CSV table of C-alpha atoms in Angstrom, one decimal:
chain,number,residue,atom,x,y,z
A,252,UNK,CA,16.6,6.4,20.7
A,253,UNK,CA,13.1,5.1,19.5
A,254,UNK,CA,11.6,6.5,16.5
A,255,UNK,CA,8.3,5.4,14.3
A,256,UNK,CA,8.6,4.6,11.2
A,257,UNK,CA,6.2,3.9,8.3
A,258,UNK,CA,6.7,0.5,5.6
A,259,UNK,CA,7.4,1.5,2.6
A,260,UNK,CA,7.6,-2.1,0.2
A,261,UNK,CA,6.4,-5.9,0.0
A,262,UNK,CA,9.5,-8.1,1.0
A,263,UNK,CA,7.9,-8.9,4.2
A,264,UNK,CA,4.7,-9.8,3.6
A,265,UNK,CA,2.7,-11.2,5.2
A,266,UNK,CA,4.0,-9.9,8.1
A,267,UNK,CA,4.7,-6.6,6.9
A,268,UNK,CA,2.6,-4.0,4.6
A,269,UNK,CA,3.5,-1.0,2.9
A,270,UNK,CA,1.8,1.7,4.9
A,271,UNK,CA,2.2,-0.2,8.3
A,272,UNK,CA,3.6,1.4,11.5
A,273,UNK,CA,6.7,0.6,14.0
A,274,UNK,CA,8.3,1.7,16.6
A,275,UNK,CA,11.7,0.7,16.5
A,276,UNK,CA,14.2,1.3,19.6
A,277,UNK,CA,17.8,1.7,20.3
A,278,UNK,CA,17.8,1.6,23.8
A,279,UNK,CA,19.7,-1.4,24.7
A,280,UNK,CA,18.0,-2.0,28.3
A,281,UNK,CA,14.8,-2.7,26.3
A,282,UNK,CA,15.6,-4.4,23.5
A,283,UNK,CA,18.9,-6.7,24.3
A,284,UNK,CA,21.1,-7.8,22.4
A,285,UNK,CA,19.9,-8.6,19.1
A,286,UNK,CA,19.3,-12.0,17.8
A,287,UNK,CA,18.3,-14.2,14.8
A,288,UNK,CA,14.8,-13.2,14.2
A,289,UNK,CA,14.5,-9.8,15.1
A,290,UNK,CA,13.0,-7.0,12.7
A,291,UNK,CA,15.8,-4.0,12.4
A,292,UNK,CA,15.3,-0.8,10.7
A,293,UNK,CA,19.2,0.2,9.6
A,294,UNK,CA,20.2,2.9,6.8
A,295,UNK,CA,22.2,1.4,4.2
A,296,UNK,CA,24.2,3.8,1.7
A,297,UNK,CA,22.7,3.0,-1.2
A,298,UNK,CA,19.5,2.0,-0.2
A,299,UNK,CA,18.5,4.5,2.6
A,300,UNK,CA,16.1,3.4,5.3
A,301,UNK,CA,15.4,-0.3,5.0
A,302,UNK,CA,13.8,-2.6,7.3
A,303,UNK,CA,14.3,-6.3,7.5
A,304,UNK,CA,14.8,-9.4,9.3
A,305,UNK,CA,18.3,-10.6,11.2
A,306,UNK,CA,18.7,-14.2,9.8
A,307,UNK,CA,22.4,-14.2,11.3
A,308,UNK,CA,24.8,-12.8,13.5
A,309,UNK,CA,28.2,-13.6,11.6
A,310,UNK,CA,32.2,-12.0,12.8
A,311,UNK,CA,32.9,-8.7,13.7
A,312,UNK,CA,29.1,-8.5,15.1
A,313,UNK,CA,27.6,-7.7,11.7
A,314,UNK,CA,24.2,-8.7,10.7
A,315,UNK,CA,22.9,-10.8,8.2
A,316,UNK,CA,19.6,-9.4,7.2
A,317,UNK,CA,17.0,-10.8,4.4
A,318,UNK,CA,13.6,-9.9,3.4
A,319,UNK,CA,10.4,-12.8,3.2
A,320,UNK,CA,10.5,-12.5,-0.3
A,321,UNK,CA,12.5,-14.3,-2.6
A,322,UNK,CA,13.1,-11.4,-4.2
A,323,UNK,CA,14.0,-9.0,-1.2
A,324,UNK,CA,16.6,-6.6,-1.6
A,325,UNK,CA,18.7,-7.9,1.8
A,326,UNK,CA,22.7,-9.0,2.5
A,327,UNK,CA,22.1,-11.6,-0.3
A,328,UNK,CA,22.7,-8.9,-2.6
A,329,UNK,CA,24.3,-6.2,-0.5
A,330,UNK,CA,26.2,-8.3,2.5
A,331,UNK,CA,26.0,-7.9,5.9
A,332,UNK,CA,25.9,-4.8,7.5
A,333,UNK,CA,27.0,-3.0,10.7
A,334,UNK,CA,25.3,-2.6,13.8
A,335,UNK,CA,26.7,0.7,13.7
A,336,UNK,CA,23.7,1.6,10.5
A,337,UNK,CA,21.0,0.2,13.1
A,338,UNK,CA,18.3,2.8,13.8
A,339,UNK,CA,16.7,-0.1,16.2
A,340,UNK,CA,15.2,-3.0,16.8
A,341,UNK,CA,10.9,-2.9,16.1
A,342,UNK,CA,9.3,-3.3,19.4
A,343,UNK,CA,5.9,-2.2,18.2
A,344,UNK,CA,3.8,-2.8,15.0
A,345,UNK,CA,0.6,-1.4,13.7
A,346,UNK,CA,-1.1,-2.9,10.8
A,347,UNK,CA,-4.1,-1.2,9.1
A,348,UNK,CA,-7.5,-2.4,10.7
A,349,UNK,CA,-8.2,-4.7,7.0
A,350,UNK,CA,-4.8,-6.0,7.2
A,351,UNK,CA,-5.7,-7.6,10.4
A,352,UNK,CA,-5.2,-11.6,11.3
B,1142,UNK,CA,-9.5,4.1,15.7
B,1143,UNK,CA,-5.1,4.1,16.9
B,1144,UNK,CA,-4.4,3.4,12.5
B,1145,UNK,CA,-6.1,6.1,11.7
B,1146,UNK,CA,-4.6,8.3,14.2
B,1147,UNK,CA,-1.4,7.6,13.4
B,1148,UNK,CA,-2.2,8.2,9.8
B,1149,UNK,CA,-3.4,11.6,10.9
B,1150,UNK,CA,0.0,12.4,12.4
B,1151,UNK,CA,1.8,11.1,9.6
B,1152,UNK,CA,-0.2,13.5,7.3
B,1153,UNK,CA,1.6,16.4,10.0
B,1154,UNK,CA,5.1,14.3,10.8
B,1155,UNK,CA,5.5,12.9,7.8
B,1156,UNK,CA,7.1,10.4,9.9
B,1157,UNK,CA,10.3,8.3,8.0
B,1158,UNK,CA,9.6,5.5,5.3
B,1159,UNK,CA,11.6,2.6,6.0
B,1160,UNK,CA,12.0,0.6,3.1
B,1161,UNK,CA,11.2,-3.1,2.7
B,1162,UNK,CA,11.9,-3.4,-1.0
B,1163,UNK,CA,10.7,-6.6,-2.8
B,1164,UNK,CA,12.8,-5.7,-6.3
B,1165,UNK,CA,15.2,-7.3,-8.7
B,1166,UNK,CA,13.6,-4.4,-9.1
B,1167,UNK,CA,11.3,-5.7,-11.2
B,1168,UNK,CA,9.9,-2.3,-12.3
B,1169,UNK,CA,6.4,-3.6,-13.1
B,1170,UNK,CA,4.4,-0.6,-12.3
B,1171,UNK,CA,0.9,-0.2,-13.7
B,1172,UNK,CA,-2.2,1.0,-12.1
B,1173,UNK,CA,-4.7,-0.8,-14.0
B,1174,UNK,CA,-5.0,-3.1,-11.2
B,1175,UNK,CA,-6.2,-0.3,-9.5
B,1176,UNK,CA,-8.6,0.4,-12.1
B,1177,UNK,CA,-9.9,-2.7,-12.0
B,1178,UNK,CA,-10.4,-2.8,-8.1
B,1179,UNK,CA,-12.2,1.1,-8.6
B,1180,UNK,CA,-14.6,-1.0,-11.5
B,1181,UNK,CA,-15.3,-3.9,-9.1
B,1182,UNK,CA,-16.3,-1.6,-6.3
B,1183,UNK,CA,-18.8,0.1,-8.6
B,1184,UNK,CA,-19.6,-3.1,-9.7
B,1185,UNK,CA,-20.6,-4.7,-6.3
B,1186,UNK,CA,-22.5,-1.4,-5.3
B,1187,UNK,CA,-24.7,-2.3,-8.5
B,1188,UNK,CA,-25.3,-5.5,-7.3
B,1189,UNK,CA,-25.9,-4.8,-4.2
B,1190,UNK,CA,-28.7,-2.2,-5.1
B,1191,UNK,CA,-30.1,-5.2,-7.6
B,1192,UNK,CA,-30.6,-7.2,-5.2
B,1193,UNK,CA,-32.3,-4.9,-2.9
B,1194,UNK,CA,-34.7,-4.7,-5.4
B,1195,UNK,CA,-35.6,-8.4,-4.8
B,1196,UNK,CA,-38.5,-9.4,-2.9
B,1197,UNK,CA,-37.0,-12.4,-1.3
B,1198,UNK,CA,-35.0,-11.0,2.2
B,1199,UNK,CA,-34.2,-14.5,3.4
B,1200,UNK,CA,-31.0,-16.2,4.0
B,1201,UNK,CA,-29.5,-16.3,0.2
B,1202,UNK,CA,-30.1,-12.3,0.3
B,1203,UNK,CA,-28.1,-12.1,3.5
B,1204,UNK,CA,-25.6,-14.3,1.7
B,1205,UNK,CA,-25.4,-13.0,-1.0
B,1206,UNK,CA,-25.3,-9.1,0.4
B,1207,UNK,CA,-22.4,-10.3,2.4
B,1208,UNK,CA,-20.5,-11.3,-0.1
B,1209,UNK,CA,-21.0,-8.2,-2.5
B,1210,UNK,CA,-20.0,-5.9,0.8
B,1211,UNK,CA,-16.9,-8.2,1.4
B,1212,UNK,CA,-15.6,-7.5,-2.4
B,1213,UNK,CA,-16.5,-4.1,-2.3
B,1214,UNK,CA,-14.2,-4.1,1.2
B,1215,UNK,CA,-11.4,-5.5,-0.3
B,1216,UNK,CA,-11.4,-4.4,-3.5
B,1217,UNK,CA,-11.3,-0.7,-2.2
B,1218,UNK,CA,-8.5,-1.4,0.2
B,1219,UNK,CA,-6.5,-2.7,-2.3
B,1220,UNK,CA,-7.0,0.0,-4.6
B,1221,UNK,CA,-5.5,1.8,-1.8
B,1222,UNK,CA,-2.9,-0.1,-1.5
B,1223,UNK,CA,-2.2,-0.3,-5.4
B,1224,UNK,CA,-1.7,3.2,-5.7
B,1225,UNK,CA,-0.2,3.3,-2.5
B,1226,UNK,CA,2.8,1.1,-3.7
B,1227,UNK,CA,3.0,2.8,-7.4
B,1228,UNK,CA,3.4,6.4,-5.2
B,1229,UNK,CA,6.0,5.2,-3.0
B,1230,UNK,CA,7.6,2.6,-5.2
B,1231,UNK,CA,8.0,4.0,-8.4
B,1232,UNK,CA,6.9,8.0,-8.3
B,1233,UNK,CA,10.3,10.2,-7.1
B,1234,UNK,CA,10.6,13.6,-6.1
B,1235,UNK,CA,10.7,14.9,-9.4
B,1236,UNK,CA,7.9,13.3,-10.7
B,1237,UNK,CA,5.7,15.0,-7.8
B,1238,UNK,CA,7.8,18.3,-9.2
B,1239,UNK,CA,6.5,17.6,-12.8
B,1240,UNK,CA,3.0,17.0,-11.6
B,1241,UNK,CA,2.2,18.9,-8.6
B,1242,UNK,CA,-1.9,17.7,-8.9
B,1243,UNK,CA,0.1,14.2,-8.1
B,1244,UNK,CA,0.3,14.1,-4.4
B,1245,UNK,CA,-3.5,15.5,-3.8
B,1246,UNK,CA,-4.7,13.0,-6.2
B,1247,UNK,CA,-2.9,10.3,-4.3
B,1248,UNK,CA,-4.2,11.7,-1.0
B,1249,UNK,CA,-7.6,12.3,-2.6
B,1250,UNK,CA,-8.0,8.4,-3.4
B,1251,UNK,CA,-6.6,7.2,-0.4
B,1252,UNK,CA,-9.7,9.2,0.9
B,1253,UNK,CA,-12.4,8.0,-2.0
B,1254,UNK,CA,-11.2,4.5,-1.1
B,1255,UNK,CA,-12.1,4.8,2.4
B,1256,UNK,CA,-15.1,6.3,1.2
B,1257,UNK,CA,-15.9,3.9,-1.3
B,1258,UNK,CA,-16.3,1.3,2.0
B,1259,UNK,CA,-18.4,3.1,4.5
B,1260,UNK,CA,-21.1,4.0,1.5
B,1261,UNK,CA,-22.9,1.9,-0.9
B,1262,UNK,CA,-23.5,5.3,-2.9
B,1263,UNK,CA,-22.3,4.6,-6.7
B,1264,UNK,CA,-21.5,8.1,-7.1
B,1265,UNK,CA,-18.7,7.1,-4.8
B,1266,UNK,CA,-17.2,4.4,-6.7
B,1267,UNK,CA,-17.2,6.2,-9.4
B,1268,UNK,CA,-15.0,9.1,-8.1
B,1269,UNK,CA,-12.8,6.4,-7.0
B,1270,UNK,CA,-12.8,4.7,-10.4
B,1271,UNK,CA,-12.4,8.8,-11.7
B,1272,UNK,CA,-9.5,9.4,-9.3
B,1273,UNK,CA,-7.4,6.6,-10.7
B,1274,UNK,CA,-8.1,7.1,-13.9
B,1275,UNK,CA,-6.4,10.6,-13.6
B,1276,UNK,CA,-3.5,8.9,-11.7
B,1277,UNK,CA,-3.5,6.6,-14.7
B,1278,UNK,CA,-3.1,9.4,-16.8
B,1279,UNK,CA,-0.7,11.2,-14.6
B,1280,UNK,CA,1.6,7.9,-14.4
B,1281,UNK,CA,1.3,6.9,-17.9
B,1282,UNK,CA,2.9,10.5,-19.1
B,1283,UNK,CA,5.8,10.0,-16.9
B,1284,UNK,CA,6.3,6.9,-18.8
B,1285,UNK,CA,6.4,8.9,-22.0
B,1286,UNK,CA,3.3,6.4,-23.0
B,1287,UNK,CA,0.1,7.6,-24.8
B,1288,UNK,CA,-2.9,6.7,-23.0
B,1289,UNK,CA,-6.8,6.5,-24.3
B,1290,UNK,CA,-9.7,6.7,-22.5
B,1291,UNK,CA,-12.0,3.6,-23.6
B,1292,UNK,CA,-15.5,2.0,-21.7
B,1293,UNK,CA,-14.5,-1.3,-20.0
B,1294,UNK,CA,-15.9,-4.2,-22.0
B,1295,UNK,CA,-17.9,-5.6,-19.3
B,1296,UNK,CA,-20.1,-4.2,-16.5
B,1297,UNK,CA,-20.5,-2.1,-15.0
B,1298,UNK,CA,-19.1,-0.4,-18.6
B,1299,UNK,CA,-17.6,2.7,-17.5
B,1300,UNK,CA,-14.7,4.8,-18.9
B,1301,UNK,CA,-10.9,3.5,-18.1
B,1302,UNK,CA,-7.8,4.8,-19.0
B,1303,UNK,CA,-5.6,2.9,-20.9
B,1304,UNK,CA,-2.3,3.2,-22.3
B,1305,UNK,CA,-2.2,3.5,-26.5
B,1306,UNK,CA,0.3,0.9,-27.4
């Protein structure tokens, strides 16, 4: 129900670096229901593992999920996807020691 | 101190890559800016030893060390991260397949780069600067592109691998 996972990818810097650890969580007691703004890790069929962003909840409860970058690979180019492909929600991010604020 | 623990266990987990792709793709892949980081580190630690040479220790010595040390910081880290990206963006299985000196070399600069920041030794830029040059190399071939190996036309002047367009 809660795995870590490494960043792999720049469409969410700043927040986000490649190398950069999460935690992400299924458990529904801890991370709610999931909202506009969250960061989900999902697998997608063509693009495997991806993390990104929930910019909408839209019908049928499918999410609509973008990247920072203008040039993300997200559901502007794939759609919305199913909360059925979520592997969780991140409840816990490590950046390198440089990369820190 | 917890990064680098967790980098430990990913080197024994291998723990899942999730993806947060920034392409079109674009496919603009090339570790010269890599090379150029490795040059700069060897660069500042040059400087840094000509200005310990200086007689004058007062506060434009401390300011000026600083800033050498700062570059030298950052330029390392993101010669990490440059060839970080290139490994896990663009290199696939089969690439590692091809080249199975790849994925030491990778770990092996990840390691010089991290090196490359706790030392002012030159010697340690320069196996950074050596490192990448072989990944260089290593990258260039999977591109079917012929590479030469050519001094940098500016300090500190060492040898770079280029591509031989």
């Amino acid at each position: 129900m809660c795995r870590i996972l490494r960043i792999s990818g720049d469409s969410l810097i700043p927040d986000y670096h490649p190398g950069d650890f999460v935690l992400v969580c299924k458990i529904p007691f801890l991370i709610g229901p999931i909202k506009p703004g969250d960061m989900v890790a999902f697998r997608h069929p063509d693009h495997g593992t991806m993390i990104k962003e929930v910019a909408a909840l839209i019908p049928n409860n499918r999410l609509f999920v973008v990247g920072s970058g203008r040039h993300s690979v997200d559901s502007r180019r794939f759609g919305p996807i199913g909360q059925d492909t979520l592997i969780g929600r991140v409840i816990w991010h490590l950046r390198p020691p440089g990369y820190r604020q | 101190m917890l990064f680098r623990l967790m980098e430990r266990l990913d080197q024994v987990f291998r723990f899942e890559r999730a993806a947060a792709h920034c392409d079109i793709p674009c496919g603009i892949y090339d570790p010269i800016i890599a090379q150029i980081d490795a040059l700069t580190v060897v660069r500042m630690i040059d400087l840094m030893h000509d200005l310990e040479k200086t007689d004058h220790k007062g506060i434009d010595y401390h300011n000026s060390m600083s800033r050498y040390i700062q570059i030298k910081e950052q330029h390392a880290e993101n010669c990490k991260r440059e060839i970080r990206v290139i490994w896990g963006d663009f290199i696939k299985p089969e690439h590692a397949q091809q080249y199975p000196e790849l994925n030491p070399l990778v770990h092996k600069i990840l390691k010089l780069g991290s090196q490359a920041r706790q030392t002012a030794n030159r010697s340690a830029g320069e196996e950074l600067l050596e490192a990448v040059n072989q990944f260089a190399e290593i990258f260039w071939r999977i591109k079917g592109v012929a590479t030469k190996r050519a001094k940098a036309p500016y300090a500190p002047a060492l040898e770079v691998v280029y591509p031989d367009l």
